[in-house]
Tab-separated table of C-alpha atoms in Angstrom:
chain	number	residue	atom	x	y	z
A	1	UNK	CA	-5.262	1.841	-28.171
A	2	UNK	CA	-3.537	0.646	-25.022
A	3	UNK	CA	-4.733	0.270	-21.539
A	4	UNK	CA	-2.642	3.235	-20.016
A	5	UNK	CA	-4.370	5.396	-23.590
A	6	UNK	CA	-7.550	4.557	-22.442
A	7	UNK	CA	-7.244	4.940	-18.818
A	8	UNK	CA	-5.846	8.852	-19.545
A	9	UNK	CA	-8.955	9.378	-21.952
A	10	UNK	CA	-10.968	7.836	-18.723
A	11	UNK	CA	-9.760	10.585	-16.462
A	12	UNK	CA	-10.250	13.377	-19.226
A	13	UNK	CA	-13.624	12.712	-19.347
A	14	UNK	CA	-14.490	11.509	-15.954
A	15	UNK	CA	-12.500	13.977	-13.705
A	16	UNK	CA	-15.082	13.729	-11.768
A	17	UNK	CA	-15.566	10.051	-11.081
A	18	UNK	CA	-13.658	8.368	-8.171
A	19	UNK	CA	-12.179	5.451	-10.238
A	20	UNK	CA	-12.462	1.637	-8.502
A	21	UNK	CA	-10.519	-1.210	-9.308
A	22	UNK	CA	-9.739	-4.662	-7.454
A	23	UNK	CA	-6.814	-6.609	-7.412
A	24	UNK	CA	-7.232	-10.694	-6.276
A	25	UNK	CA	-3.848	-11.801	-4.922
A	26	UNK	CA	-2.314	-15.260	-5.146
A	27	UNK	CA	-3.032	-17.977	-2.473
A	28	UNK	CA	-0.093	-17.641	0.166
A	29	UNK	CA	2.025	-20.222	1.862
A	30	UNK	CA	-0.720	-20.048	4.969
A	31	UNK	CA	-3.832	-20.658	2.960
A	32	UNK	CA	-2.586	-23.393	0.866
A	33	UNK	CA	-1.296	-25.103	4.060
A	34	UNK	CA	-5.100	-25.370	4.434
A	35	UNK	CA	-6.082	-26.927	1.443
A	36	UNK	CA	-7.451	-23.646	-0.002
A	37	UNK	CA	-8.710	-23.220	-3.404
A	38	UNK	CA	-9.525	-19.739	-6.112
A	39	UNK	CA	-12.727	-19.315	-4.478
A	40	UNK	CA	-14.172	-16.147	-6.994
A	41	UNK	CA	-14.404	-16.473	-10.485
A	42	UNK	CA	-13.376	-13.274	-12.327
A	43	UNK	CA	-12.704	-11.122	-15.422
A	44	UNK	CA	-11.492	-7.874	-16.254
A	45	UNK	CA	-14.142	-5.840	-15.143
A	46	UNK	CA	-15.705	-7.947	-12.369
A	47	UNK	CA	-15.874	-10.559	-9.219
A	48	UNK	CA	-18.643	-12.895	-9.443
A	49	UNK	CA	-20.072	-14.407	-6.049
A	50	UNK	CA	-21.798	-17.271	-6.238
A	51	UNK	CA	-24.930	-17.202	-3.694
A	52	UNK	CA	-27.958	-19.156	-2.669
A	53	UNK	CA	-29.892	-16.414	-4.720
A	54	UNK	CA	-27.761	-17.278	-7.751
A	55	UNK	CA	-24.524	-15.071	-9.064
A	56	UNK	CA	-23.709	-11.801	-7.788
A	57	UNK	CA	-21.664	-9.487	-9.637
A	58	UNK	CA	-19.276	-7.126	-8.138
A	59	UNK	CA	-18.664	-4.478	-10.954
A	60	UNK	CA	-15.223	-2.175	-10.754
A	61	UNK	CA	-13.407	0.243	-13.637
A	62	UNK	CA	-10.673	-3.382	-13.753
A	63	UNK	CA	-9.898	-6.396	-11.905
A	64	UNK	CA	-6.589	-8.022	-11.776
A	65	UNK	CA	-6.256	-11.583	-11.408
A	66	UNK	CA	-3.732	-13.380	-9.080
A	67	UNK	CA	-1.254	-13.759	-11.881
A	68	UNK	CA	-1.304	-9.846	-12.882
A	69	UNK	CA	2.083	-8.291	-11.781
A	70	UNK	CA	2.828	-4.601	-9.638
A	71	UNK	CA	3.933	-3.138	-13.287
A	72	UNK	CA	0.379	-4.049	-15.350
A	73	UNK	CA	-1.453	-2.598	-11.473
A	74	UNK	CA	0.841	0.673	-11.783
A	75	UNK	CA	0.110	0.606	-15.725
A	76	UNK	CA	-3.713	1.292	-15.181
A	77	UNK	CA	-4.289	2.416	-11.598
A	78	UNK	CA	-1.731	4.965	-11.006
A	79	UNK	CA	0.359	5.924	-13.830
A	80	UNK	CA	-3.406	8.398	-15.005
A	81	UNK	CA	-2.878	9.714	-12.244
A	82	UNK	CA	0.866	10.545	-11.839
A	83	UNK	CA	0.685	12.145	-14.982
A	84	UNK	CA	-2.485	14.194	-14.771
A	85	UNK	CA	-0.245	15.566	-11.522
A	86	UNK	CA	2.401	16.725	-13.579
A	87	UNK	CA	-0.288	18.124	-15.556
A	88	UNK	CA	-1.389	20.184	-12.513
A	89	UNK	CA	-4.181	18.494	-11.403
A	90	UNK	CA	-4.072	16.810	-7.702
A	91	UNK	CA	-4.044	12.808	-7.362
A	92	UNK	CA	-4.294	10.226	-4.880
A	93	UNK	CA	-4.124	6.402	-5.149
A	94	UNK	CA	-4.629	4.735	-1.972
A	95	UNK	CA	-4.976	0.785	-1.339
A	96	UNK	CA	-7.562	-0.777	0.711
A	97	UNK	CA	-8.669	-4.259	2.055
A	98	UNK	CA	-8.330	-6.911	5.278
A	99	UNK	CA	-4.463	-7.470	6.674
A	100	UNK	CA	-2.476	-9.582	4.539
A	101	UNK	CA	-4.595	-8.969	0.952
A	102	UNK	CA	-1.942	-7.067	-0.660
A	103	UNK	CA	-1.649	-3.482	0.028
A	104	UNK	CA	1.753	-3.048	0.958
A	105	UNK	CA	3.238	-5.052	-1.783
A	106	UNK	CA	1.180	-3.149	-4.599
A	107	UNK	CA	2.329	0.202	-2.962
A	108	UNK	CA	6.058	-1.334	-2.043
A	109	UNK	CA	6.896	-4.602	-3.979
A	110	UNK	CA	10.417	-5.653	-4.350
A	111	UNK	CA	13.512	-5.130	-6.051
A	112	UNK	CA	12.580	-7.398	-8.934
A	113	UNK	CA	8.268	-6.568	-9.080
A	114	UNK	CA	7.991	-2.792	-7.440
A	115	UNK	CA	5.422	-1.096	-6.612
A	116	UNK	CA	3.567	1.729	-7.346
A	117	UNK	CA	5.875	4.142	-4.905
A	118	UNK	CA	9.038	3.340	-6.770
A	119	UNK	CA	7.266	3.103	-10.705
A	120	UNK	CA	5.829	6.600	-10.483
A	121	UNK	CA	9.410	7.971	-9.878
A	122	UNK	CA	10.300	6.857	-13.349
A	123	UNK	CA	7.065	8.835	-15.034
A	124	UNK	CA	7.506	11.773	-13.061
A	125	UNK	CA	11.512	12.249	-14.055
A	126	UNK	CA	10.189	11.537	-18.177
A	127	UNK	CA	7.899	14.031	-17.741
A	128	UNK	CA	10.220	16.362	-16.228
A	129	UNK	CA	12.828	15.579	-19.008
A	130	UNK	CA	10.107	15.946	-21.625
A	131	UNK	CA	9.233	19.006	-20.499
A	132	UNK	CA	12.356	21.432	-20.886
A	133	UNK	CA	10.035	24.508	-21.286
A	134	UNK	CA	9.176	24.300	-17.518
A	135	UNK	CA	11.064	24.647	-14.226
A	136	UNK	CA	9.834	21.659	-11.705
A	137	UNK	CA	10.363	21.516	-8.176
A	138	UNK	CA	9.790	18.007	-6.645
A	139	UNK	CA	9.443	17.487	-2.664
A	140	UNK	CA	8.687	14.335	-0.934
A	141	UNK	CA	6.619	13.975	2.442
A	142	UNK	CA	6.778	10.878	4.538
A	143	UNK	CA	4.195	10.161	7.124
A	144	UNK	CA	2.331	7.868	9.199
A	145	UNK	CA	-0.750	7.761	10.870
A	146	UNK	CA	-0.164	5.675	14.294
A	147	UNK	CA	-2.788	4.624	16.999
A	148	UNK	CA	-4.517	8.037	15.851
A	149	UNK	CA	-0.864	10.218	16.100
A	150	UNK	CA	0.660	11.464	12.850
A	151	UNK	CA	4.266	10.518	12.845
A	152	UNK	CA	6.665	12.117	10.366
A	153	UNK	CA	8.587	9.120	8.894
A	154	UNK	CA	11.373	11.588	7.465
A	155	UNK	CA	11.601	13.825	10.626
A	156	UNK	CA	14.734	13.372	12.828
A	157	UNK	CA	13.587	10.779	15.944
A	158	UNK	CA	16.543	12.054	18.054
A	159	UNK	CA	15.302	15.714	18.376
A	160	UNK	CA	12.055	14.666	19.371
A	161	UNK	CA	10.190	16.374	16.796
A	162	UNK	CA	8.840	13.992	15.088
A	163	UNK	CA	5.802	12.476	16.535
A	164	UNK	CA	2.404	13.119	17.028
A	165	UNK	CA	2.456	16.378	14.574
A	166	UNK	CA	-1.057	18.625	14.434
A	167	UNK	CA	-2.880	19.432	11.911
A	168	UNK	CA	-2.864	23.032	11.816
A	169	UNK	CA	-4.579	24.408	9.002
A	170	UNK	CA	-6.508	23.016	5.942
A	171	UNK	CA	-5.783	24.817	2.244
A	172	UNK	CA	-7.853	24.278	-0.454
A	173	UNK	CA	-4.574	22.970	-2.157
A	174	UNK	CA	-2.920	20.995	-0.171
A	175	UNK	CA	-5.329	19.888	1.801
A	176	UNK	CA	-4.728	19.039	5.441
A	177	UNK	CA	-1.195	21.509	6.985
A	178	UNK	CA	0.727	19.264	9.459
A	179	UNK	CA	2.776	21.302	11.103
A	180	UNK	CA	6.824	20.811	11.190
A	181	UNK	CA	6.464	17.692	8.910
A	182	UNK	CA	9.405	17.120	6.871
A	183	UNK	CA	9.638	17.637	2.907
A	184	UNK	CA	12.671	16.885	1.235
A	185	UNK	CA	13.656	17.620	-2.566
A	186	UNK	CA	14.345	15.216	-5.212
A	187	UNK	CA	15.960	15.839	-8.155
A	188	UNK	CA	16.934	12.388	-8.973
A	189	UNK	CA	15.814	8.619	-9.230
A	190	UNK	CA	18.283	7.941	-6.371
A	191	UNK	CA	17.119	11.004	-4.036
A	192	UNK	CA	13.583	9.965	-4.640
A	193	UNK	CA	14.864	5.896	-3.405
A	194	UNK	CA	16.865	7.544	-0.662
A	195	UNK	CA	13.798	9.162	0.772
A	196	UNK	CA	11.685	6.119	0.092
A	197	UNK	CA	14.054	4.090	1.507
A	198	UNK	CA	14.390	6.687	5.010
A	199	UNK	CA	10.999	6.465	5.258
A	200	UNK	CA	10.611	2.487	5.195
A	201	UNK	CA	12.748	2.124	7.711
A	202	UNK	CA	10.691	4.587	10.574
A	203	UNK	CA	7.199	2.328	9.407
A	204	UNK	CA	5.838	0.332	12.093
A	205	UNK	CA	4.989	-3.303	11.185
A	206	UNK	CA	4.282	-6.258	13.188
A	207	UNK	CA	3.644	-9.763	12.829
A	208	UNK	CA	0.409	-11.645	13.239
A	209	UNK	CA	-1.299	-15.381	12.182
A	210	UNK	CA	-2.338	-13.694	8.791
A	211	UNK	CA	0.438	-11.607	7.684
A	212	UNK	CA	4.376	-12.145	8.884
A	213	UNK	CA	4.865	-8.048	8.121
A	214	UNK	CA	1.482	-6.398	8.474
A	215	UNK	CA	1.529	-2.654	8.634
A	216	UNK	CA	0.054	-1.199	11.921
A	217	UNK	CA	-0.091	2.343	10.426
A	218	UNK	CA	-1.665	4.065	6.980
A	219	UNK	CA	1.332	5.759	5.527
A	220	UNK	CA	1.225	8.347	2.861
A	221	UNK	CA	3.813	8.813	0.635
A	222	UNK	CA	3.358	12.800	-1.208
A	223	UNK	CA	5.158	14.330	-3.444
A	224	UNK	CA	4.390	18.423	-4.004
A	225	UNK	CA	5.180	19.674	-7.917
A	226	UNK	CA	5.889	22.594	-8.556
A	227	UNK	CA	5.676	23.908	-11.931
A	228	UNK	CA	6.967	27.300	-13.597
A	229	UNK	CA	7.065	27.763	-17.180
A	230	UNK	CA	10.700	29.588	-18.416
A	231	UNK	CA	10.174	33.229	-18.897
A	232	UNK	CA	12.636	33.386	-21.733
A	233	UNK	CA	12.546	32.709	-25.909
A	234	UNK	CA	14.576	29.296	-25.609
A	235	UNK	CA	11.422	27.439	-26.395
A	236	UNK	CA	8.781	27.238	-28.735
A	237	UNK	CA	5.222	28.626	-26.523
A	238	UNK	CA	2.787	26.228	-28.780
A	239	UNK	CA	4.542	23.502	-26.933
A	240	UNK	CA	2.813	24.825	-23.752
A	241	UNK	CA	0.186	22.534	-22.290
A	242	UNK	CA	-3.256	22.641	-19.967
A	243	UNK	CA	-3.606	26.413	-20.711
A	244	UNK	CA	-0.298	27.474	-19.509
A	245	UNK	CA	1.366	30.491	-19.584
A	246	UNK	CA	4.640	32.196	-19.893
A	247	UNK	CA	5.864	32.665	-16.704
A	248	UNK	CA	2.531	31.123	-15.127
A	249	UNK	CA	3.038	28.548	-11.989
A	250	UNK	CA	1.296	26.366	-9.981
A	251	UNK	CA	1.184	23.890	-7.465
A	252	UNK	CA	0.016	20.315	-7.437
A	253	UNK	CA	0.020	17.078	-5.265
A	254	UNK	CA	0.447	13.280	-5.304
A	255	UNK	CA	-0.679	11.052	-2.473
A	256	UNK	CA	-0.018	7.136	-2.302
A	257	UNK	CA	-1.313	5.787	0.150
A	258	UNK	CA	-1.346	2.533	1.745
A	259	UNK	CA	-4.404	1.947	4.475
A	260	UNK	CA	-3.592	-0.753	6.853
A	261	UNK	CA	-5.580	-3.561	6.743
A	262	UNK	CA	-9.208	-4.206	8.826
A	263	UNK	CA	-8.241	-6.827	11.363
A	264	UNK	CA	-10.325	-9.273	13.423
A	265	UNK	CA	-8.594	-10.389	16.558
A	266	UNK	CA	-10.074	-14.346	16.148
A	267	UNK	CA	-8.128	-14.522	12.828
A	268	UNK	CA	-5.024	-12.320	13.553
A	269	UNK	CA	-4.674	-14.024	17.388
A	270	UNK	CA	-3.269	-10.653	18.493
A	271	UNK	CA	-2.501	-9.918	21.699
A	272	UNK	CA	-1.195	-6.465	24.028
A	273	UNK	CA	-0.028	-3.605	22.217
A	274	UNK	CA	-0.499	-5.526	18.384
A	275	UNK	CA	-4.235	-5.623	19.957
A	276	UNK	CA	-4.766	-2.226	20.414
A	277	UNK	CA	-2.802	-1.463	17.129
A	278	UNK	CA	-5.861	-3.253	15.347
A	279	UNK	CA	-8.453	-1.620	17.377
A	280	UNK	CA	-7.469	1.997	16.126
A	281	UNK	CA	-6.638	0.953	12.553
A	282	UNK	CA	-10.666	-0.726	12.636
A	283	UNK	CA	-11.828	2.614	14.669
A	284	UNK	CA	-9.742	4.723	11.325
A	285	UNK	CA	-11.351	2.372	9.279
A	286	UNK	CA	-14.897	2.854	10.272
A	287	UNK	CA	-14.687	6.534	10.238
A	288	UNK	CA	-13.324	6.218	6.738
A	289	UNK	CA	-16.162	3.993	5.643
A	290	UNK	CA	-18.742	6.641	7.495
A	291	UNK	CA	-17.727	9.579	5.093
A	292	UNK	CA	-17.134	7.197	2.333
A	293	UNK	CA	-20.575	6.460	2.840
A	294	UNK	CA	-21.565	10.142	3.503
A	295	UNK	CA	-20.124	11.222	0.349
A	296	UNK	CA	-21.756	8.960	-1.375
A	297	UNK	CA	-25.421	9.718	-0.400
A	298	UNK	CA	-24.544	13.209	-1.158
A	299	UNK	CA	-23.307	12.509	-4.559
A	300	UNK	CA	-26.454	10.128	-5.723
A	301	UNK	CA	-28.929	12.708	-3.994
A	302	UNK	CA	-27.003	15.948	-5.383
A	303	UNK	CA	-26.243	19.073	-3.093
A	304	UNK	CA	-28.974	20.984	-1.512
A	305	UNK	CA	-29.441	24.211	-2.905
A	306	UNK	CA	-30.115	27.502	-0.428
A	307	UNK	CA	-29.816	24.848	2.777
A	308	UNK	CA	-27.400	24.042	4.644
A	309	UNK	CA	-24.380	21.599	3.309
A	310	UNK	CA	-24.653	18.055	4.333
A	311	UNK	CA	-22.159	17.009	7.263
A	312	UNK	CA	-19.433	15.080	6.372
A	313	UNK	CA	-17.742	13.603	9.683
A	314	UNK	CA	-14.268	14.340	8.794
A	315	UNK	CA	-12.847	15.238	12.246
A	316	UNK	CA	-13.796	11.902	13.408
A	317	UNK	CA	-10.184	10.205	12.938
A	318	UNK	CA	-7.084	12.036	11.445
A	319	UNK	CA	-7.082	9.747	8.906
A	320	UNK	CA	-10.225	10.748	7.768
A	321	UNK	CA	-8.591	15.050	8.042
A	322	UNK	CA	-5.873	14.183	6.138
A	323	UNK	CA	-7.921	12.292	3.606
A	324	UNK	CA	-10.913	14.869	3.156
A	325	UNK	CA	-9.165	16.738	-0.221
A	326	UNK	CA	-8.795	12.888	-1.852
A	327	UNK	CA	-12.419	11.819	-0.986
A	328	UNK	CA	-14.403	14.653	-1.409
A	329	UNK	CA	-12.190	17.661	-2.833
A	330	UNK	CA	-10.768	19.078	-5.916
A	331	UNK	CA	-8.373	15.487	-6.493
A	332	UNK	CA	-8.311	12.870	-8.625
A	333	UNK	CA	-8.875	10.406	-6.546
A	334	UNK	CA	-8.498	5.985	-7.563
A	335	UNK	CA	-8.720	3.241	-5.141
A	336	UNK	CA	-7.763	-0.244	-5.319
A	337	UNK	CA	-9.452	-2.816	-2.935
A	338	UNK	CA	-6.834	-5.618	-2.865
A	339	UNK	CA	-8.817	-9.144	-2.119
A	340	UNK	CA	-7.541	-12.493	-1.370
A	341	UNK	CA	-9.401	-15.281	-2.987
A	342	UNK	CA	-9.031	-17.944	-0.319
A	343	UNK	CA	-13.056	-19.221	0.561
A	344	UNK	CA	-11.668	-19.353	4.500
A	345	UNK	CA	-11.322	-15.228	3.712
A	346	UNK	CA	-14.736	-14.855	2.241
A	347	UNK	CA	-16.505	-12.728	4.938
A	348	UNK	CA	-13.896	-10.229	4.716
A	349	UNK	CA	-13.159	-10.509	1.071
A	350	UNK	CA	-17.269	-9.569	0.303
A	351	UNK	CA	-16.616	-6.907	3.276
A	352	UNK	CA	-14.221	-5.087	1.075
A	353	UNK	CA	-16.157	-5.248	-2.723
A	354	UNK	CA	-18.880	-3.453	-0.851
A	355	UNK	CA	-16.501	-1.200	0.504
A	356	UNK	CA	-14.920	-0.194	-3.306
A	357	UNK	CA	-19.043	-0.668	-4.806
A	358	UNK	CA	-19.504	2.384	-2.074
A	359	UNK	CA	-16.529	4.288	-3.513
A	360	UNK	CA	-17.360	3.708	-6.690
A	361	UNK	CA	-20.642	6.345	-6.237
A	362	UNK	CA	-18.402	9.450	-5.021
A	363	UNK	CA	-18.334	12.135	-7.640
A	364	UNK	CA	-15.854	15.277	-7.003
A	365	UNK	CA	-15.790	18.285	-8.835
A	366	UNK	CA	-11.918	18.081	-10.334
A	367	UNK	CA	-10.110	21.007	-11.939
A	368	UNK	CA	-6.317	21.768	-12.692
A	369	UNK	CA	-5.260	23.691	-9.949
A	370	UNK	CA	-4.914	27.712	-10.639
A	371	UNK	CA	-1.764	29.220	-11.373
A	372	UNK	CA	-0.184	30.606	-8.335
């Protein structure tokens, strides 16, 4: 069997499992400038600390070594879940781990190793293609959250309408409603770049000691899919998948999302507005590692039955609102904690295993979404 065979069975039989895996970038130009070293050993499963207590192992669903490119990463993490969203099912992959680790380029890339927001356009057009009995409509949402605002990164900036947007409603569907935010059809590999591309250029980045073009926002990159089998005799209706219907439709979503990275100042040196940039991406952060852990007490403990539900502090960043459907709702939901393996980054690098060992204990109850 392959990897991407294996990784589809995974999520057939363990909808319910939020799915962990860590990715161990290269050395960069600033940490071999300091004589740095691979400080973890490694293999496919696991990262293996070496402590005064002895070894420590650090357990995930794969780990990808430094050499491992964006396409083998897409392969395994996200292409499950892309196509489990064409299936009807809601998915999120979102990227986590300390500024500078790797995020951005696993969600982004470059023209010659892309990332996971320009390899999922190819699946999702296949699928379409493969799937003639079925009428697909394909929208793309652009946003960012921004010192706590939600900024739509496809909205016009001229009109004024585009910043801070509220969150208006929550649907067991979609998830958190932000109201006027932009969504934009794609039919196409080049209206799906276009929109990528649009939405690139409204990100804010920044430079700081670690990371020449470190993101000072989590975007999320969504597309909505829309499916409605052909009410006509063209087609053969044993060719029909997941229980449709003729006629039936329904509505699924795909989140990518790339978190920016935890920051601390005596490493970044960052200063004024980049300062207090940081200080709301670690407040975000925080909040996101309070339900993470939340969700997790809930999920080894079990619900209670005939009390009341356990609080889950949501509402405590917007992050955290938009999030809630991914983390503890009716998604498939996989996370990839992108680690550097420089020993100077240690601290940070243990910071975020424990972070994805956390994740790793969230079960959600997963279904294909009903037909609308």
């Amino acid at each position: 069997k392959t990897l991407l065979t294996m990784e589809v069975e995974k999520l057939r039989t363990l909808e319910e499992s939020v799915r962990v895996f860590v990715r161990i970038r290269p050395l960069n130009r600033r940490e071999l400038a300091e004589k740095q070293t691979i400080g973890w050993n490694f293999n496919e499963t696991s990262m293996l600390e070496d402590t005064p207590n002895g070894q420590k192992s650090y357990v995930f669903d794969h780990c990808f070594g430094p050499s491992d490119n964006n396409n083998k990463t897409y392969d395994i993490v996200g292409k499950p879940v892309v196509l489990k969203a064409m299936e009807g099912y809601n998915g999120t992959v979102f990227t986590y781990g300390q500024t500078g680790s790797g995020k951005t380029w696993t969600m982004r890339g470059c023209e010659s190793d892309p990332g996971m927001m320009v390899l999922c356009i190819r699946d999702i057009l296949e699928w379409v293609k493969s799937h003639p009995q079925s009428n697909y409509t394909l929208k793309v949402a652009y946003l960012e959250v921004y010192n706590e605002e939600i900024n739509d990164l496809l909205g016009d900036v001229s009109k004024g309408n585009s910043k801070n947007l509220k969150i208006v409603s929550e649907d067991a569907v979609r998830g958190a409603v932000i109201g006027g935010l932009v969504e934009e059809s794609a039919t196409t590999a080049e209206d799906f770049m276009s929109i990528l591309k649009k939405g690139e250029a409204s990100r804010s980045y920044a430079g700081t000691a670690k990371n020449d073009e470190s993101s000072r926002s989590h975007v999320i990159y969504r597309v909505s899919i829309e499916t409605q089998v052909r009410d006509d005799a063209s087609f053969d209706a044993s060719d029909l998948t997941g229980g449709d219907s003729v006629g039936s439709s329904r509505l699924s979503y795909l989140n990518l999302v790339d978190l920016a990275g935890s920051e601390r100042q005596k490493s970044t040196k960052t200063e004024g507005k980049v300062l207090k940039e940081g200080a709301n991406i670690n407040k975000s952060l925080l909040a996101l590692g309070a339900v993470i852990n939340k969700l997790g007490e809930v999920s080894k403990k079990g619900k209670p039955v005939g009390g009341k539900p356990v609080f889950i502090p949501y509402r405590d960043s917007k992050l955290t609102r938009i999030l809630k459907q991914s983390l503890g709702g009716n998604t498939l939901t996989s996370i990839l904690c992108a680690v550097t393996p420089a020993p100077m980054h240690r601290e940070e690098t243990v910071s975020t295993l424990k972070f994805g060992q956390l994740c790793k204990s969230i079960k959600n109850s997963v279904s294909s979404n009903d037909k609308l």
